[in-house]
Amino acid sequence: MLDGVAVRGATPTLLFVHAHPDDETLTTGVAVAHHAARGHDVHVLTCTLGEEGEVIPPALAHLEGDGPALAAHRRGELARALAALGATGHLLGAAGPEDEPAFRDSGMAGTPAAEHPRAFAGRPLEDAAAAVGRVLAAVRPDVVVTYDAGGGYGHPDHVRTHEATRAAVAALPAGERPVLYGTLTPLTWALEDREWLAAHVPADGPWVVPDQGSPYTAGVVPDDVVGRAVVDPDAVPAQVEALRAHDTQVVSGDGWFALSNHHVFRLAGREGYAVLDPGSGRPAPEGAA
């Protein structure tokens, strides 16, 4: 991920910007663990505390629907996950590590949570971008990583995270901007992962294994769009430990994980990325870094 990137200090600094606790591990856990293991200065900025998340374990079911209680619990999950990955955490708009972030989980579009006065997706973009900009000024990363323009799968908070991060990077003078990456999956990898899941996930459980004819999310793109990759199977144990920290949200299997809807995903030890143009959010030609 650092190929061709001008590093300003003695140690490369990376900032991963995510919408909710667990997104850092689900979406970029391999890259976070990979760079942390190499002694790089890795930071994760989380924009909300995931107050609208569904809760998997029956013993913790009382947290679902109780925004403050679930937020407090997920804050602890996030801290344990970041320790497993080796990253330093930040909460968007929080003055200190124990303070409440400025924004709240918006839930899915059309749900009552979207109308909350602190809902991240409903707050003015300039407020969110300014908050991201303050973290950029404090961390001074060489690389910033967030979602693609569609937020991976369209969650309003993921889309707003992309928009706010991109706006904050674009607002910097051209010579001071970090390289901006978006998370994307090559179609070839997606096909291979579905084939692997069909062969390895137990058929007698509640798990939903996508077949090859099922549609892909917008984050799955032609291979040539994905100009960068982090391929590191050695990072998977740290990613698994971090996933297990997020026990309200994730079930871990042998080489795979499942979300609350029982949909399964492969732990393949690889992640795809593309350099994004800060102005448009579109993948930029390779060499732009």
mmCIF file of N, CA, C and O in Angstrom, residues 122-171:
data_model
loop_
_atom_site.group_PDB
_atom_site.id
_atom_site.type_symbol
_atom_site.label_atom_id
_atom_site.label_comp_id
_atom_site.label_asym_id
_atom_site.label_seq_id
_atom_site.Cartn_x
_atom_site.Cartn_y
_atom_site.Cartn_z
ATOM 1 N N GLY A 122 -27.085 12.459 8.543
ATOM 2 C CA GLY A 122 -27.973 13.598 8.416
ATOM 3 C C GLY A 122 -27.360 14.932 8.792
ATOM 4 O O GLY A 122 -27.945 15.980 8.504
ATOM 5 N N ARG A 123 -26.203 14.901 9.424
ATOM 6 C CA ARG A 123 -25.541 16.153 9.798
ATOM 7 C C ARG A 123 -24.881 16.775 8.580
ATOM 8 O O ARG A 123 -24.533 16.085 7.616
ATOM 9 N N PRO A 124 -24.714 18.104 8.580
ATOM 10 C CA PRO A 124 -24.087 18.746 7.416
ATOM 11 C C PRO A 124 -22.720 18.138 7.095
ATOM 12 O O PRO A 124 -21.919 17.873 8.003
ATOM 13 N N LEU A 125 -22.465 17.938 5.814
ATOM 14 C CA LEU A 125 -21.195 17.349 5.403
ATOM 15 C C LEU A 125 -20.013 18.183 5.884
ATOM 16 O O LEU A 125 -18.980 17.633 6.289
ATOM 17 N N GLU A 126 -20.170 19.493 5.882
ATOM 18 C CA GLU A 126 -19.040 20.337 6.281
ATOM 19 C C GLU A 126 -18.659 20.102 7.744
ATOM 20 O O GLU A 126 -17.475 20.212 8.103
ATOM 21 N N ASP A 127 -19.635 19.774 8.595
ATOM 22 C CA ASP A 127 -19.318 19.483 9.990
ATOM 23 C C ASP A 127 -18.495 18.202 10.107
ATOM 24 O O ASP A 127 -17.502 18.139 10.840
ATOM 25 N N ALA A 128 -18.929 17.158 9.385
ATOM 26 C CA ALA A 128 -18.207 15.891 9.422
ATOM 27 C C ALA A 128 -16.819 16.038 8.819
ATOM 28 O O ALA A 128 -15.837 15.508 9.359
ATOM 29 N N ALA A 129 -16.720 16.758 7.702
ATOM 30 C CA ALA A 129 -15.424 16.936 7.052
ATOM 31 C C ALA A 129 -14.472 17.736 7.934
ATOM 32 O O ALA A 129 -13.266 17.435 8.002
ATOM 33 N N ALA A 130 -14.980 18.742 8.623
ATOM 34 C CA ALA A 130 -14.122 19.527 9.514
ATOM 35 C C ALA A 130 -13.608 18.665 10.661
ATOM 36 O O ALA A 130 -12.439 18.787 11.069
ATOM 37 N N ALA A 131 -14.457 17.769 11.177
ATOM 38 C CA ALA A 131 -14.028 16.885 12.264
ATOM 39 C C ALA A 131 -12.950 15.925 11.778
ATOM 40 O O ALA A 131 -11.955 15.672 12.483
ATOM 41 N N VAL A 132 -13.113 15.374 10.571
ATOM 42 C CA VAL A 132 -12.063 14.519 10.005
ATOM 43 C C VAL A 132 -10.800 15.335 9.785
ATOM 44 O O VAL A 132 -9.683 14.866 10.056
ATOM 45 N N GLY A 133 -10.950 16.568 9.326
ATOM 46 C CA GLY A 133 -9.793 17.416 9.086
ATOM 47 C C GLY A 133 -8.972 17.664 10.333
ATOM 48 O O GLY A 133 -7.737 17.733 10.278
ATOM 49 N N ARG A 134 -9.631 17.768 11.480
ATOM 50 C CA ARG A 134 -8.882 17.970 12.731
ATOM 51 C C ARG A 134 -8.049 16.739 13.066
ATOM 52 O O ARG A 134 -6.929 16.858 13.595
ATOM 53 N N VAL A 135 -8.561 15.553 12.761
ATOM 54 C CA VAL A 135 -7.764 14.346 12.998
ATOM 55 C C VAL A 135 -6.604 14.274 12.017
ATOM 56 O O VAL A 135 -5.483 13.896 12.387
ATOM 57 N N LEU A 136 -6.847 14.642 10.774
ATOM 58 C CA LEU A 136 -5.746 14.676 9.803
ATOM 59 C C LEU A 136 -4.633 15.610 10.280
ATOM 60 O O LEU A 136 -3.445 15.284 10.156
ATOM 61 N N ALA A 137 -5.011 16.761 10.811
ATOM 62 C CA ALA A 137 -4.000 17.721 11.278
ATOM 63 C C ALA A 137 -3.218 17.168 12.458
ATOM 64 O O ALA A 137 -2.010 17.433 12.596
ATOM 65 N N ALA A 138 -3.869 16.385 13.317
ATOM 66 C CA ALA A 138 -3.192 15.835 14.487
ATOM 67 C C ALA A 138 -2.305 14.647 14.136
ATOM 68 O O ALA A 138 -1.192 14.506 14.667
ATOM 69 N N VAL A 139 -2.784 13.773 13.249
ATOM 70 C CA VAL A 139 -2.053 12.539 12.931
ATOM 71 C C VAL A 139 -1.041 12.739 11.815
ATOM 72 O O VAL A 139 0.009 12.108 11.795
ATOM 73 N N ARG A 140 -1.344 13.599 10.859
ATOM 74 C CA ARG A 140 -0.515 13.878 9.682
ATOM 75 C C ARG A 140 -0.135 12.576 8.953
ATOM 76 O O ARG A 140 1.044 12.248 8.780
ATOM 77 N N PRO A 141 -1.139 11.839 8.479
ATOM 78 C CA PRO A 141 -0.849 10.563 7.829
ATOM 79 C C PRO A 141 -0.262 10.737 6.438
ATOM 80 O O PRO A 141 -0.516 11.729 5.751
ATOM 81 N N ASP A 142 0.503 9.748 6.024
ATOM 82 C CA ASP A 142 0.976 9.678 4.643
ATOM 83 C C ASP A 142 -0.079 9.046 3.743
ATOM 84 O O ASP A 142 -0.129 9.322 2.539
ATOM 85 N N VAL A 143 -0.890 8.187 4.332
ATOM 86 C CA VAL A 143 -1.935 7.455 3.608
ATOM 87 C C VAL A 143 -3.217 7.517 4.423
ATOM 88 O O VAL A 143 -3.187 7.361 5.649
ATOM 89 N N VAL A 144 -4.336 7.750 3.747
ATOM 90 C CA VAL A 144 -5.654 7.682 4.357
ATOM 91 C C VAL A 144 -6.466 6.643 3.592
ATOM 92 O O VAL A 144 -6.468 6.623 2.357
ATOM 93 N N VAL A 145 -7.158 5.782 4.333
ATOM 94 C CA VAL A 145 -7.941 4.704 3.726
ATOM 95 C C VAL A 145 -9.379 4.802 4.214
ATOM 96 O O VAL A 145 -9.631 4.930 5.418
ATOM 97 N N THR A 146 -10.328 4.747 3.279
ATOM 98 C CA THR A 146 -11.739 4.713 3.645
ATOM 99 C C THR A 146 -12.488 3.912 2.595
ATOM 100 O O THR A 146 -11.897 3.213 1.776
ATOM 101 N N TYR A 147 -13.820 3.998 2.590
ATOM 102 C CA TYR A 147 -14.622 3.239 1.644
ATOM 103 C C TYR A 147 -14.582 3.884 0.261
ATOM 104 O O TYR A 147 -14.195 5.040 0.095
ATOM 105 N N ASP A 148 -15.059 3.124 -0.723
ATOM 106 C CA ASP A 148 -15.300 3.695 -2.044
ATOM 107 C C ASP A 148 -16.522 4.606 -1.969
ATOM 108 O O ASP A 148 -17.177 4.711 -0.931
ATOM 109 N N ALA A 149 -16.876 5.247 -3.073
ATOM 110 C CA ALA A 149 -17.948 6.238 -3.073
ATOM 111 C C ALA A 149 -19.292 5.648 -2.681
ATOM 112 O O ALA A 149 -20.155 6.347 -2.133
ATOM 113 N N GLY A 150 -19.494 4.355 -2.931
ATOM 114 C CA GLY A 150 -20.745 3.708 -2.567
ATOM 115 C C GLY A 150 -20.760 3.167 -1.161
ATOM 116 O O GLY A 150 -21.748 2.521 -0.762
ATOM 117 N N GLY A 151 -19.704 3.395 -0.421
ATOM 118 C CA GLY A 151 -19.656 2.906 0.955
ATOM 119 C C GLY A 151 -19.590 1.402 1.069
ATOM 120 O O GLY A 151 -19.973 0.835 2.087
ATOM 121 N N GLY A 152 -19.101 0.741 0.036
ATOM 122 C CA GLY A 152 -18.981 -0.711 0.059
ATOM 123 C C GLY A 152 -20.286 -1.402 -0.271
ATOM 124 O O GLY A 152 -20.402 -2.124 -1.245
ATOM 125 N N TYR A 153 -21.309 -1.146 0.560
ATOM 126 C CA TYR A 153 -22.609 -1.777 0.306
ATOM 127 C C TYR A 153 -23.765 -0.793 0.482
ATOM 128 O O TYR A 153 -24.927 -1.187 0.566
ATOM 129 N N GLY A 154 -23.449 0.493 0.532
ATOM 130 C CA GLY A 154 -24.490 1.505 0.497
ATOM 131 C C GLY A 154 -25.015 2.008 1.821
ATOM 132 O O GLY A 154 -25.920 2.848 1.840
ATOM 133 N N HIS A 155 -24.475 1.547 2.955
ATOM 134 C CA HIS A 155 -24.947 2.059 4.248
ATOM 135 C C HIS A 155 -24.734 3.574 4.289
ATOM 136 O O HIS A 155 -23.656 4.062 3.936
ATOM 137 N N PRO A 156 -25.746 4.344 4.710
ATOM 138 C CA PRO A 156 -25.603 5.807 4.702
ATOM 139 C C PRO A 156 -24.393 6.315 5.469
ATOM 140 O O PRO A 156 -23.762 7.307 5.059
ATOM 141 N N ASP A 157 -24.047 5.676 6.589
ATOM 142 C CA ASP A 157 -22.883 6.123 7.355
ATOM 143 C C ASP A 157 -21.584 5.828 6.621
ATOM 144 O O ASP A 157 -20.602 6.584 6.747
ATOM 145 N N HIS A 158 -21.535 4.736 5.874
ATOM 146 C CA HIS A 158 -20.342 4.435 5.083
ATOM 147 C C HIS A 158 -20.179 5.464 3.963
ATOM 148 O O HIS A 158 -19.065 5.928 3.683
ATOM 149 N N VAL A 159 -21.276 5.799 3.320
ATOM 150 C CA VAL A 159 -21.219 6.809 2.261
ATOM 151 C C VAL A 159 -20.775 8.148 2.828
ATOM 152 O O VAL A 159 -19.915 8.838 2.259
ATOM 153 N N ARG A 160 -21.344 8.540 3.979
ATOM 154 C CA ARG A 160 -20.953 9.814 4.579
ATOM 155 C C ARG A 160 -19.493 9.791 5.036
ATOM 156 O O ARG A 160 -18.781 10.805 4.946
ATOM 157 N N THR A 161 -19.012 8.642 5.514
ATOM 158 C CA THR A 161 -17.600 8.521 5.883
ATOM 159 C C THR A 161 -16.709 8.778 4.689
ATOM 160 O O THR A 161 -15.713 9.517 4.786
ATOM 161 N N HIS A 162 -17.048 8.179 3.545
ATOM 162 C CA HIS A 162 -16.285 8.434 2.313
ATOM 163 C C HIS A 162 -16.336 9.916 1.968
ATOM 164 O O HIS A 162 -15.298 10.531 1.678
ATOM 165 N N GLU A 163 -17.524 10.508 1.986
ATOM 166 C CA GLU A 163 -17.672 11.908 1.581
ATOM 167 C C GLU A 163 -16.882 12.836 2.504
ATOM 168 O O GLU A 163 -16.187 13.754 2.033
ATOM 169 N N ALA A 164 -16.982 12.606 3.814
ATOM 170 C CA ALA A 164 -16.295 13.481 4.766
ATOM 171 C C ALA A 164 -14.784 13.328 4.682
ATOM 172 O O ALA A 164 -14.042 14.319 4.759
ATOM 173 N N THR A 165 -14.328 12.098 4.506
ATOM 174 C CA THR A 165 -12.882 11.868 4.408
ATOM 175 C C THR A 165 -12.336 12.487 3.139
ATOM 176 O O THR A 165 -11.282 13.149 3.151
ATOM 177 N N ARG A 166 -13.030 12.262 2.055
ATOM 178 C CA ARG A 166 -12.579 12.823 0.776
ATOM 179 C C ARG A 166 -12.551 14.349 0.826
ATOM 180 O O ARG A 166 -11.593 14.986 0.368
ATOM 181 N N ALA A 167 -13.599 14.960 1.413
ATOM 182 C CA ALA A 167 -13.642 16.414 1.505
ATOM 183 C C ALA A 167 -12.515 16.951 2.384
ATOM 184 O O ALA A 167 -11.911 17.992 2.069
ATOM 185 N N ALA A 168 -12.217 16.253 3.467
ATOM 186 C CA ALA A 168 -11.143 16.702 4.360
ATOM 187 C C ALA A 168 -9.788 16.626 3.679
ATOM 188 O O ALA A 168 -8.949 17.527 3.831
ATOM 189 N N VAL A 169 -9.557 15.566 2.914
ATOM 190 C CA VAL A 169 -8.289 15.444 2.185
ATOM 191 C C VAL A 169 -8.210 16.499 1.082
ATOM 192 O O VAL A 169 -7.177 17.162 0.902
ATOM 193 N N ALA A 170 -9.309 16.697 0.356
ATOM 194 C CA ALA A 170 -9.311 17.669 -0.736
ATOM 195 C C ALA A 170 -9.092 19.089 -0.240
ATOM 196 O O ALA A 170 -8.580 19.941 -0.979
ATOM 197 N N ALA A 171 -9.481 19.373 0.998
ATOM 198 C CA ALA A 171 -9.342 20.725 1.542
ATOM 199 C C ALA A 171 -7.898 21.085 1.873
ATOM 200 O O ALA A 171 -7.577 22.264 2.053
#
